[in-house]
Short mmCIF file of C-alpha atoms and ligand atoms in Angstrom, two decimals:
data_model
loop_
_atom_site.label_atom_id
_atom_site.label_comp_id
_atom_site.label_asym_id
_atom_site.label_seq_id
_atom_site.Cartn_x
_atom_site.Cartn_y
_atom_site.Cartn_z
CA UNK A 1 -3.09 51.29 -17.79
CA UNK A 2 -3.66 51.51 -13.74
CA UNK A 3 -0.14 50.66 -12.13
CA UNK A 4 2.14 50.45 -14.51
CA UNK A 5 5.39 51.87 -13.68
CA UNK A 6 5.07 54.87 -15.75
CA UNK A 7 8.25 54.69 -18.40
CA UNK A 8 9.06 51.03 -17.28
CA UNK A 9 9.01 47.79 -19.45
CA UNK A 10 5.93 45.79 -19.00
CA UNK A 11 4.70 42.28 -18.65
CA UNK A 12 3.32 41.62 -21.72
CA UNK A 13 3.19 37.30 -21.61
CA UNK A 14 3.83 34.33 -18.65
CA UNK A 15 4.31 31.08 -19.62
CA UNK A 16 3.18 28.35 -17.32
CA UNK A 17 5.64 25.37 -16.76
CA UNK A 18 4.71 21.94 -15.57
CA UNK A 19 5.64 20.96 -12.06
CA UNK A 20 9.41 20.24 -12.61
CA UNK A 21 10.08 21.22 -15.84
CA UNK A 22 10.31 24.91 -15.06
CA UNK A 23 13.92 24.54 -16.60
CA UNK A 24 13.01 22.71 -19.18
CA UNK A 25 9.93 25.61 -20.16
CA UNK A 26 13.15 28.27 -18.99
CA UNK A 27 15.43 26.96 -22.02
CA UNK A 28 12.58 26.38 -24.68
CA UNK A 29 11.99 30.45 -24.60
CA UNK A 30 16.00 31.22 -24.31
CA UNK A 31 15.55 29.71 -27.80
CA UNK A 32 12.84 31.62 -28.83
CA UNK A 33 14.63 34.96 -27.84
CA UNK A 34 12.26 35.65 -25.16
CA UNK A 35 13.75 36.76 -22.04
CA UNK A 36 12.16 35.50 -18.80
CA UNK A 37 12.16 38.33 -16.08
CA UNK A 38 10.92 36.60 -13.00
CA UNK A 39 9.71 33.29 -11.72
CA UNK A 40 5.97 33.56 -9.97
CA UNK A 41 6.17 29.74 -8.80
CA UNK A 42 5.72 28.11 -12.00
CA UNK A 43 4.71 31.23 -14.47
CA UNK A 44 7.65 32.33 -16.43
CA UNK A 45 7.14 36.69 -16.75
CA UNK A 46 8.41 38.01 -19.62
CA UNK A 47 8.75 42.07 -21.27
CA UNK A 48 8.67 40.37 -24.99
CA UNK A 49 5.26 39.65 -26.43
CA UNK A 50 3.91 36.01 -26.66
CA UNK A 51 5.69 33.33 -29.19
CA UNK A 52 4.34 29.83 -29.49
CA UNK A 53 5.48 27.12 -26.93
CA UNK A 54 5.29 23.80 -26.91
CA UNK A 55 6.38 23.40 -22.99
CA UNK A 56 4.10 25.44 -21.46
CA UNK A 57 0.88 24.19 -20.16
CA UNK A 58 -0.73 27.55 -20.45
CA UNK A 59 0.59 30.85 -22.19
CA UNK A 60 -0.80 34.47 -21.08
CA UNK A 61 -1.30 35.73 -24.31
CA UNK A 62 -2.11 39.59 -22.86
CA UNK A 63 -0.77 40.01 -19.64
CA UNK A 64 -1.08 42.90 -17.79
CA UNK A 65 0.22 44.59 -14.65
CA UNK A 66 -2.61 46.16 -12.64
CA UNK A 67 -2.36 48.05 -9.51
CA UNK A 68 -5.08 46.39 -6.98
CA UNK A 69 -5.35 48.61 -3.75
CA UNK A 70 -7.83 46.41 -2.31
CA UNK A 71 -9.69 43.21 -2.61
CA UNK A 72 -12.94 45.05 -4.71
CA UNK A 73 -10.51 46.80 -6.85
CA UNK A 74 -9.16 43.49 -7.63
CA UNK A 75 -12.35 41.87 -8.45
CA UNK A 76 -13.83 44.83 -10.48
CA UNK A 77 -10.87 45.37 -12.23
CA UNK A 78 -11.06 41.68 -14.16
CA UNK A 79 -14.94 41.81 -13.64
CA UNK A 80 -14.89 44.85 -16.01
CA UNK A 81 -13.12 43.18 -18.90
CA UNK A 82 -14.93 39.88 -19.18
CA UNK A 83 -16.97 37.33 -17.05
CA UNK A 84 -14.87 34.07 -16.78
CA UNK A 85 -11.08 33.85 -14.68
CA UNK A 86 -9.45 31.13 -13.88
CA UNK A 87 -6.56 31.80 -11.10
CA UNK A 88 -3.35 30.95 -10.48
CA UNK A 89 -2.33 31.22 -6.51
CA UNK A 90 1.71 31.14 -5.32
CA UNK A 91 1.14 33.70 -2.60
CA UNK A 92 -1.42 36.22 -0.31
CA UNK A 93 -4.15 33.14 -0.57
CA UNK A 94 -6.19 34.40 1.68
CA UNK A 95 -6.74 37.58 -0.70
CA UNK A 96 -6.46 35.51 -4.08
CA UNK A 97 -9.73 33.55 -2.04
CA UNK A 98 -11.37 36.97 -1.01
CA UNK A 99 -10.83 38.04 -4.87
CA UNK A 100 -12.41 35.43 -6.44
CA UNK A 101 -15.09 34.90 -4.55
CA UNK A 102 -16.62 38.42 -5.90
CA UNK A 103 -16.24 36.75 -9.22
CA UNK A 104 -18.51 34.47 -11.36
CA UNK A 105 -17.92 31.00 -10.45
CA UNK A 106 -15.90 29.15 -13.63
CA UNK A 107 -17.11 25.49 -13.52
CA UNK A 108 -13.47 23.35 -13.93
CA UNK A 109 -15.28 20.00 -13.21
CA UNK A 110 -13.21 16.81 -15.06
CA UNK A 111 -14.56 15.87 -18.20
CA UNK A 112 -16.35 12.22 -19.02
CA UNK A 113 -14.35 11.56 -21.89
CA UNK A 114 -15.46 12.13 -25.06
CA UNK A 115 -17.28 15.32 -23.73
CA UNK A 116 -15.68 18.47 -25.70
CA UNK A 117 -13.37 20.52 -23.84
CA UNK A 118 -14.57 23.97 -22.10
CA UNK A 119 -15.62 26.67 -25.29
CA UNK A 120 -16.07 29.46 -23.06
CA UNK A 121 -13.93 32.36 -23.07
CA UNK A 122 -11.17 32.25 -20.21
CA UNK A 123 -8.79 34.52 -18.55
CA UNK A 124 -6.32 34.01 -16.21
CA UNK A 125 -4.73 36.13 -12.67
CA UNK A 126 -2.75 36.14 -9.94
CA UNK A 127 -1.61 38.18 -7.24
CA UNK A 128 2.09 39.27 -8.00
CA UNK A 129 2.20 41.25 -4.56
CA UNK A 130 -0.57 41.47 -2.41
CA UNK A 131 -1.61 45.29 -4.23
CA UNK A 132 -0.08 44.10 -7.74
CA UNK A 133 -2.10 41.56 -9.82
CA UNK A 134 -1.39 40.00 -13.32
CA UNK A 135 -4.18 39.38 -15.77
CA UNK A 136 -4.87 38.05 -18.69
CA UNK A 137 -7.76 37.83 -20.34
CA UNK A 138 -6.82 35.25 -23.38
CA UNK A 139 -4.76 32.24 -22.69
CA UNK A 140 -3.90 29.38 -25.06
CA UNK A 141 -5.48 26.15 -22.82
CA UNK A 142 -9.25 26.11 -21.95
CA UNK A 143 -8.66 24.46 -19.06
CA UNK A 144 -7.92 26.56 -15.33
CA UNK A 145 -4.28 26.69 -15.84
CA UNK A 146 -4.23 23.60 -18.20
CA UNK A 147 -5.19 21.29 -16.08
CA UNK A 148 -7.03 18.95 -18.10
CA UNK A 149 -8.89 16.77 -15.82
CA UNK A 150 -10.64 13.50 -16.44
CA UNK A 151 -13.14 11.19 -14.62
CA UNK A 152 -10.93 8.48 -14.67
CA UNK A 153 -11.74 4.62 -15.44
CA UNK A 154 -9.97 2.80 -12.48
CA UNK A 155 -11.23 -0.78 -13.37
CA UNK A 156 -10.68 -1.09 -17.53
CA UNK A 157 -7.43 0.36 -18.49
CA UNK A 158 -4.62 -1.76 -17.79
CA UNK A 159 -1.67 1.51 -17.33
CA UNK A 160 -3.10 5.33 -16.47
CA UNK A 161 -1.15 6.03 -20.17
CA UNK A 162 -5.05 6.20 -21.61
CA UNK A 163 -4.96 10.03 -20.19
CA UNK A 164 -2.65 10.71 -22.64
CA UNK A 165 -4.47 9.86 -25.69
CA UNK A 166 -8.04 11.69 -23.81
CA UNK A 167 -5.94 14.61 -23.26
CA UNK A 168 -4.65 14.89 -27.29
CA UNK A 169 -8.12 13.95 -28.81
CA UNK A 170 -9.81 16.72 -26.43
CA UNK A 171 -7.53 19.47 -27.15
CA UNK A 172 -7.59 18.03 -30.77
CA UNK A 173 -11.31 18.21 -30.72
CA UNK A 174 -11.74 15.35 -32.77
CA UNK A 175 -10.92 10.92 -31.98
CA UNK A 176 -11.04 7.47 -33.21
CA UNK A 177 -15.14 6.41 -33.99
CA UNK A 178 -16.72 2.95 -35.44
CA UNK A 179 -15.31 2.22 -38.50
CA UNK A 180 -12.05 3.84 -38.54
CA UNK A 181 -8.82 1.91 -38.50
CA UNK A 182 -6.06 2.69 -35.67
CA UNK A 183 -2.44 1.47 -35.47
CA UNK A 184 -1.48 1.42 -31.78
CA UNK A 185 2.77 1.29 -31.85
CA UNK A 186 4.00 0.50 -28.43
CA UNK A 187 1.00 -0.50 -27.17
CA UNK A 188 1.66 -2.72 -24.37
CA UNK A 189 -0.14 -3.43 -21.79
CA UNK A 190 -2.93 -1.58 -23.48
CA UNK A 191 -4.01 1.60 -22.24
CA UNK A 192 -4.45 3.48 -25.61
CA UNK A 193 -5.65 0.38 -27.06
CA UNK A 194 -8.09 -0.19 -24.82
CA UNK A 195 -9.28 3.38 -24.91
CA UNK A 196 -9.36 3.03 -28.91
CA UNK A 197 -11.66 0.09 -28.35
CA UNK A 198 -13.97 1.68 -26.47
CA UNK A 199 -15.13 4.08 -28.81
CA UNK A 200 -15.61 1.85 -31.05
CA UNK A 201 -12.89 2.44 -33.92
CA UNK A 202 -10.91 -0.98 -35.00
CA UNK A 203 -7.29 -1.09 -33.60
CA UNK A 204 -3.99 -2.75 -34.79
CA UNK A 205 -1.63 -3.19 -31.32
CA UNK A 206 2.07 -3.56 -32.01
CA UNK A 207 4.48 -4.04 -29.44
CA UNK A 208 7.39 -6.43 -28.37
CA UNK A 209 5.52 -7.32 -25.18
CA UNK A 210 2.56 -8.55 -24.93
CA UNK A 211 -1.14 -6.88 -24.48
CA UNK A 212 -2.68 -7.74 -21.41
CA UNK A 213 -5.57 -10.57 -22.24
CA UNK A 214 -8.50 -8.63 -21.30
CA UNK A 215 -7.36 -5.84 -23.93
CA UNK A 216 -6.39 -8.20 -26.17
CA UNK A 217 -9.90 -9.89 -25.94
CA UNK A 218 -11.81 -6.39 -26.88
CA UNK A 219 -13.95 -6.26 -29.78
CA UNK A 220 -11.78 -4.64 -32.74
CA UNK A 221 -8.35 -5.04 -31.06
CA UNK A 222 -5.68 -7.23 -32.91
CA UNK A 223 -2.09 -7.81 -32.13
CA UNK A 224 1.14 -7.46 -33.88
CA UNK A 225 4.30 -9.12 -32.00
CA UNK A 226 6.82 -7.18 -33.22
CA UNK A 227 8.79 -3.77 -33.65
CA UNK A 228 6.93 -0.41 -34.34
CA UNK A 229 10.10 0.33 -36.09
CA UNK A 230 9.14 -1.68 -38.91
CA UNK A 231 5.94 -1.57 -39.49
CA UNK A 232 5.59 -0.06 -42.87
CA UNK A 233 3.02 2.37 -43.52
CA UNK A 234 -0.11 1.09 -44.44
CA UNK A 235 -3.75 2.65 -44.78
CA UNK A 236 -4.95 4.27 -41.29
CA UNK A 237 -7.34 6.96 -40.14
CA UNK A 238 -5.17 7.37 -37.12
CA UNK A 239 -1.72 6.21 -36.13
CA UNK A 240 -0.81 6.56 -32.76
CA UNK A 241 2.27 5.67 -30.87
CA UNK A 242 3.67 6.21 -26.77
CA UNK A 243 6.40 3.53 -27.97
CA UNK A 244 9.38 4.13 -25.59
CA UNK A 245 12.03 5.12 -28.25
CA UNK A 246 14.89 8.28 -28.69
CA UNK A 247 13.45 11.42 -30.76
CA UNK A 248 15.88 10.90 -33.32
CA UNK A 249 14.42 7.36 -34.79
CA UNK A 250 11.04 8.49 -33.63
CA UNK A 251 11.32 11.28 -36.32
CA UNK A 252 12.14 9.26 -38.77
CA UNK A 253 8.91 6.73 -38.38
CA UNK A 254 7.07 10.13 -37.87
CA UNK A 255 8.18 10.97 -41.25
CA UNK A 256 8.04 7.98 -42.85
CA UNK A 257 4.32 7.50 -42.39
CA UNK A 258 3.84 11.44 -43.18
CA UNK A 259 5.43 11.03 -46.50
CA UNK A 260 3.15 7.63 -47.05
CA UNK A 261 0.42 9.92 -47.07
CA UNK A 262 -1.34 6.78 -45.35
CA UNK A 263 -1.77 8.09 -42.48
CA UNK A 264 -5.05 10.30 -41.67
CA UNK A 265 -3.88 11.53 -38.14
CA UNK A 266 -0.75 10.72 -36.11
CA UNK A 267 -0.45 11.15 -32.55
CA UNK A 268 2.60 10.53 -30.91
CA UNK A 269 4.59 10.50 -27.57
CA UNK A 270 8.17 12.46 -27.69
CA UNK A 271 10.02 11.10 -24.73
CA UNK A 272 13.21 12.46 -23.09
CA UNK A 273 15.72 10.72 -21.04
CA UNK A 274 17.85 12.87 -19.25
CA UNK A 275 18.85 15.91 -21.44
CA UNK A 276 15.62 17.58 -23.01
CA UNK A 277 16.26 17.55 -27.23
CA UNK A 278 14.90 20.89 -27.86
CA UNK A 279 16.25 20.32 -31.55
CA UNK A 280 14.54 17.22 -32.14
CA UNK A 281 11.27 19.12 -30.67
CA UNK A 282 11.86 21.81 -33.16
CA UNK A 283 12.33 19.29 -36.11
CA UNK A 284 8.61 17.65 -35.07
CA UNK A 285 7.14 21.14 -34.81
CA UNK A 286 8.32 22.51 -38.50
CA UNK A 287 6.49 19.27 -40.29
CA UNK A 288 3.47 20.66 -42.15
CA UNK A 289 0.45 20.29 -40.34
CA UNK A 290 1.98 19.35 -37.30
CA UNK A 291 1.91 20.58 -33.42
CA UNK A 292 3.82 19.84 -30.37
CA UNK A 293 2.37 20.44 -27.02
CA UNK A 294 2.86 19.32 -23.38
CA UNK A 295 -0.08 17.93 -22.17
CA UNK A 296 -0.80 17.72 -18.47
CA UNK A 297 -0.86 14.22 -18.40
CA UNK A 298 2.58 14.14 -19.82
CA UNK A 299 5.57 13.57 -17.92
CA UNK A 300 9.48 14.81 -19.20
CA UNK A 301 8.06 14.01 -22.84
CA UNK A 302 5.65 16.17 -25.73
CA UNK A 303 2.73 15.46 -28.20
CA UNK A 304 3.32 15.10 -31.75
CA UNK A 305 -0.47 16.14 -33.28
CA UNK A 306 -0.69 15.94 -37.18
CA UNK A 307 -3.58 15.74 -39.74
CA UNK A 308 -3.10 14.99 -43.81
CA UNK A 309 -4.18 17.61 -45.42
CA UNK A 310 -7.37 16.42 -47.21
C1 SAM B 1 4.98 3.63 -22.26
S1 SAM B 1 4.74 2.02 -22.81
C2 SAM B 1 3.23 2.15 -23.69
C3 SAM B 1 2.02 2.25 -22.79
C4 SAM B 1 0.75 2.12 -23.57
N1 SAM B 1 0.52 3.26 -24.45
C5 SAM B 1 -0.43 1.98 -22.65
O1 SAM B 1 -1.35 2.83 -22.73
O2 SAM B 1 -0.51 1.02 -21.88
C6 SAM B 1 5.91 1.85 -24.07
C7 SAM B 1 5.86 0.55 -24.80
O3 SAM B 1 6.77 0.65 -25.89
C8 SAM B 1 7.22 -0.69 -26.16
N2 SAM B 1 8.37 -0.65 -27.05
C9 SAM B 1 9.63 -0.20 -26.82
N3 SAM B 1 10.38 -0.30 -27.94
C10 SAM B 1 9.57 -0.83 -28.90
C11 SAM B 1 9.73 -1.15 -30.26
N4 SAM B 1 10.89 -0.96 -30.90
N5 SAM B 1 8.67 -1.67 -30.93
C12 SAM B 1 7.48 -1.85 -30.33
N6 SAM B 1 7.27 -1.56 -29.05
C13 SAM B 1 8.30 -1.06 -28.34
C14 SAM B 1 7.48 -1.25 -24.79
O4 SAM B 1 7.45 -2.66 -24.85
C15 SAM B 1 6.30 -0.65 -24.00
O5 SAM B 1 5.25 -1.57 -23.93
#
């Protein structure tokens, strides 16, 4: 391979953190046993080949060094191993610019939710140094460093929480239609609900506060004054919950309504106060049929996915 230091470790994966929770991304592969080597702004380098990650936004499943003596070098070089690139710019912006504009343009327009997320294949680079790039051409998101945009409803939702669920039903590839039932725990004021509403599907709010009266007024919403903590499980295509709560109890309604076998689909918000629980991120990751990712519209907080088993 062109530039490789010849006898020298290699950068094999990079790991792309959230603004701000670089650290967070930093300690999540300490536990995996992968070392990180270097910060590039918000790409964690690593020698040790690619592990699962629930932090990162975006993993570099095949990175690779490549010597780039000039701008046409650059662009050939990713040109010759596939069409579509999506970069990543900390530095030498001018060239990154001059780079990609000998390559294919990659439309990253936001979606209009429910349109399916991007199916094409994508790669991602950047300029390490201005002669020293770092591609790779498989990556976990399809989304230009996992930036899952939206065209956003300003005038319906009451809270901008309703990015949240678009985000997990895109990447899940599947949501809530007409004639499913939805429990909404934590629902207030009534962004997810209101989003559940809209397509269509019949939704169940529970919260201590109170749904704001134009979401409450929707066709197929209901509400449920109350705690989400003890609701018990009852029949539901999809049970979703951004209820404000620690991990610990949250893991234990997770697992409640998995061992119901009630649920069809749970999606649900993991949110940190201070100290990030990697432990209790771990326990949510190793239930069956389960995944834990950090969507862009999430803040210091993960995404519990899960589907029964049908
Ligand atoms: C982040 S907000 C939810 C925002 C909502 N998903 C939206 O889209 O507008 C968290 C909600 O959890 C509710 N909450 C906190 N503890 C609760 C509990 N034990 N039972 C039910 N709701 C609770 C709060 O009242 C708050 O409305």
């Amino acid at each position: 391979m062109t530039g490789v230091p010849a006898g020298g470790a290699v950068i094999r994966s990079a790991y792309l953190a959230s603004e701000g929770l670089e650290d967070v991304l930093g300690e999540e592969l300490r536990r995996a046993g992968v070392a990180v080597e270097e910060w590039h702004g918000r790409l964690a380098l690593s020698y040790d080949p690619p592990v699962a990650s629930a932090w990162a936004l975006d993993v570099w499943t095949d990175a690779r060094e490549i010597a780039v003596p000039s701008v046409k070098a650059a662009a050939d070089a990713l040109r010759a191993m596939q069409r579509n690139w999506g970069a990543y710019g900390v530095a030498h912006h001018r060239r990154m610019a001059l780079i990609g504009e000998r390559l294919p343009p990659v439309k990253a327009r936001a979606l209009v939710f429910p349109q399916a997320a991007p199916s094409g294949h994508l790669g991602a680079w950047t300029l390490l140094a201005p002669d020293r790039m770092l591609a790779s051409p498989t990556k976990t998101s399809p989304f230009v460093n996992g930036e899952c945009r939206f065209v956003e409803d300003r005038a319906g939702p009451p809270s901008r929480a309703y990015l949240k669920l678009w985000e997990a039903c895109t990447l899940l590839g599947e949501h809530p239609v007409a004639g499913q039932a939805c429990l909404d725990l934590g629902a207030s004021p009534g962004g997810w609900t209101w989003a559940i509403a809209q397509l269509g599907a019949s939704v169940v709010a529970v919260d201590r506060a109170p749904l704001e009266p134009r979401v409450a007024a929707m066709p197929g919403v209901s509400f449920r004054q109350g705690s989400a903590f003890a609701v018990v499980p009852e029949p539901a295509d999809w049970v979703f919950s951004d209820v404000i709560a620690y991990p610990g109890p949250l893991l234990e309604m997770v697992r409640r309504w998995v061992e119901s076998g009630l649920a069809g689909r749970i999606v649900c918000t993991i949110k940190f106060q201070g100290e990030t629980d990697h432990d209790a991120a771990a326990a949510f990751a190793a239930i069956p049929g389960g995944r834990v990712m950090h969507l862009f519209h999430n803040k210091h907080e993960l995404t519990f996915a899960w589907r029964r088993a049908d």
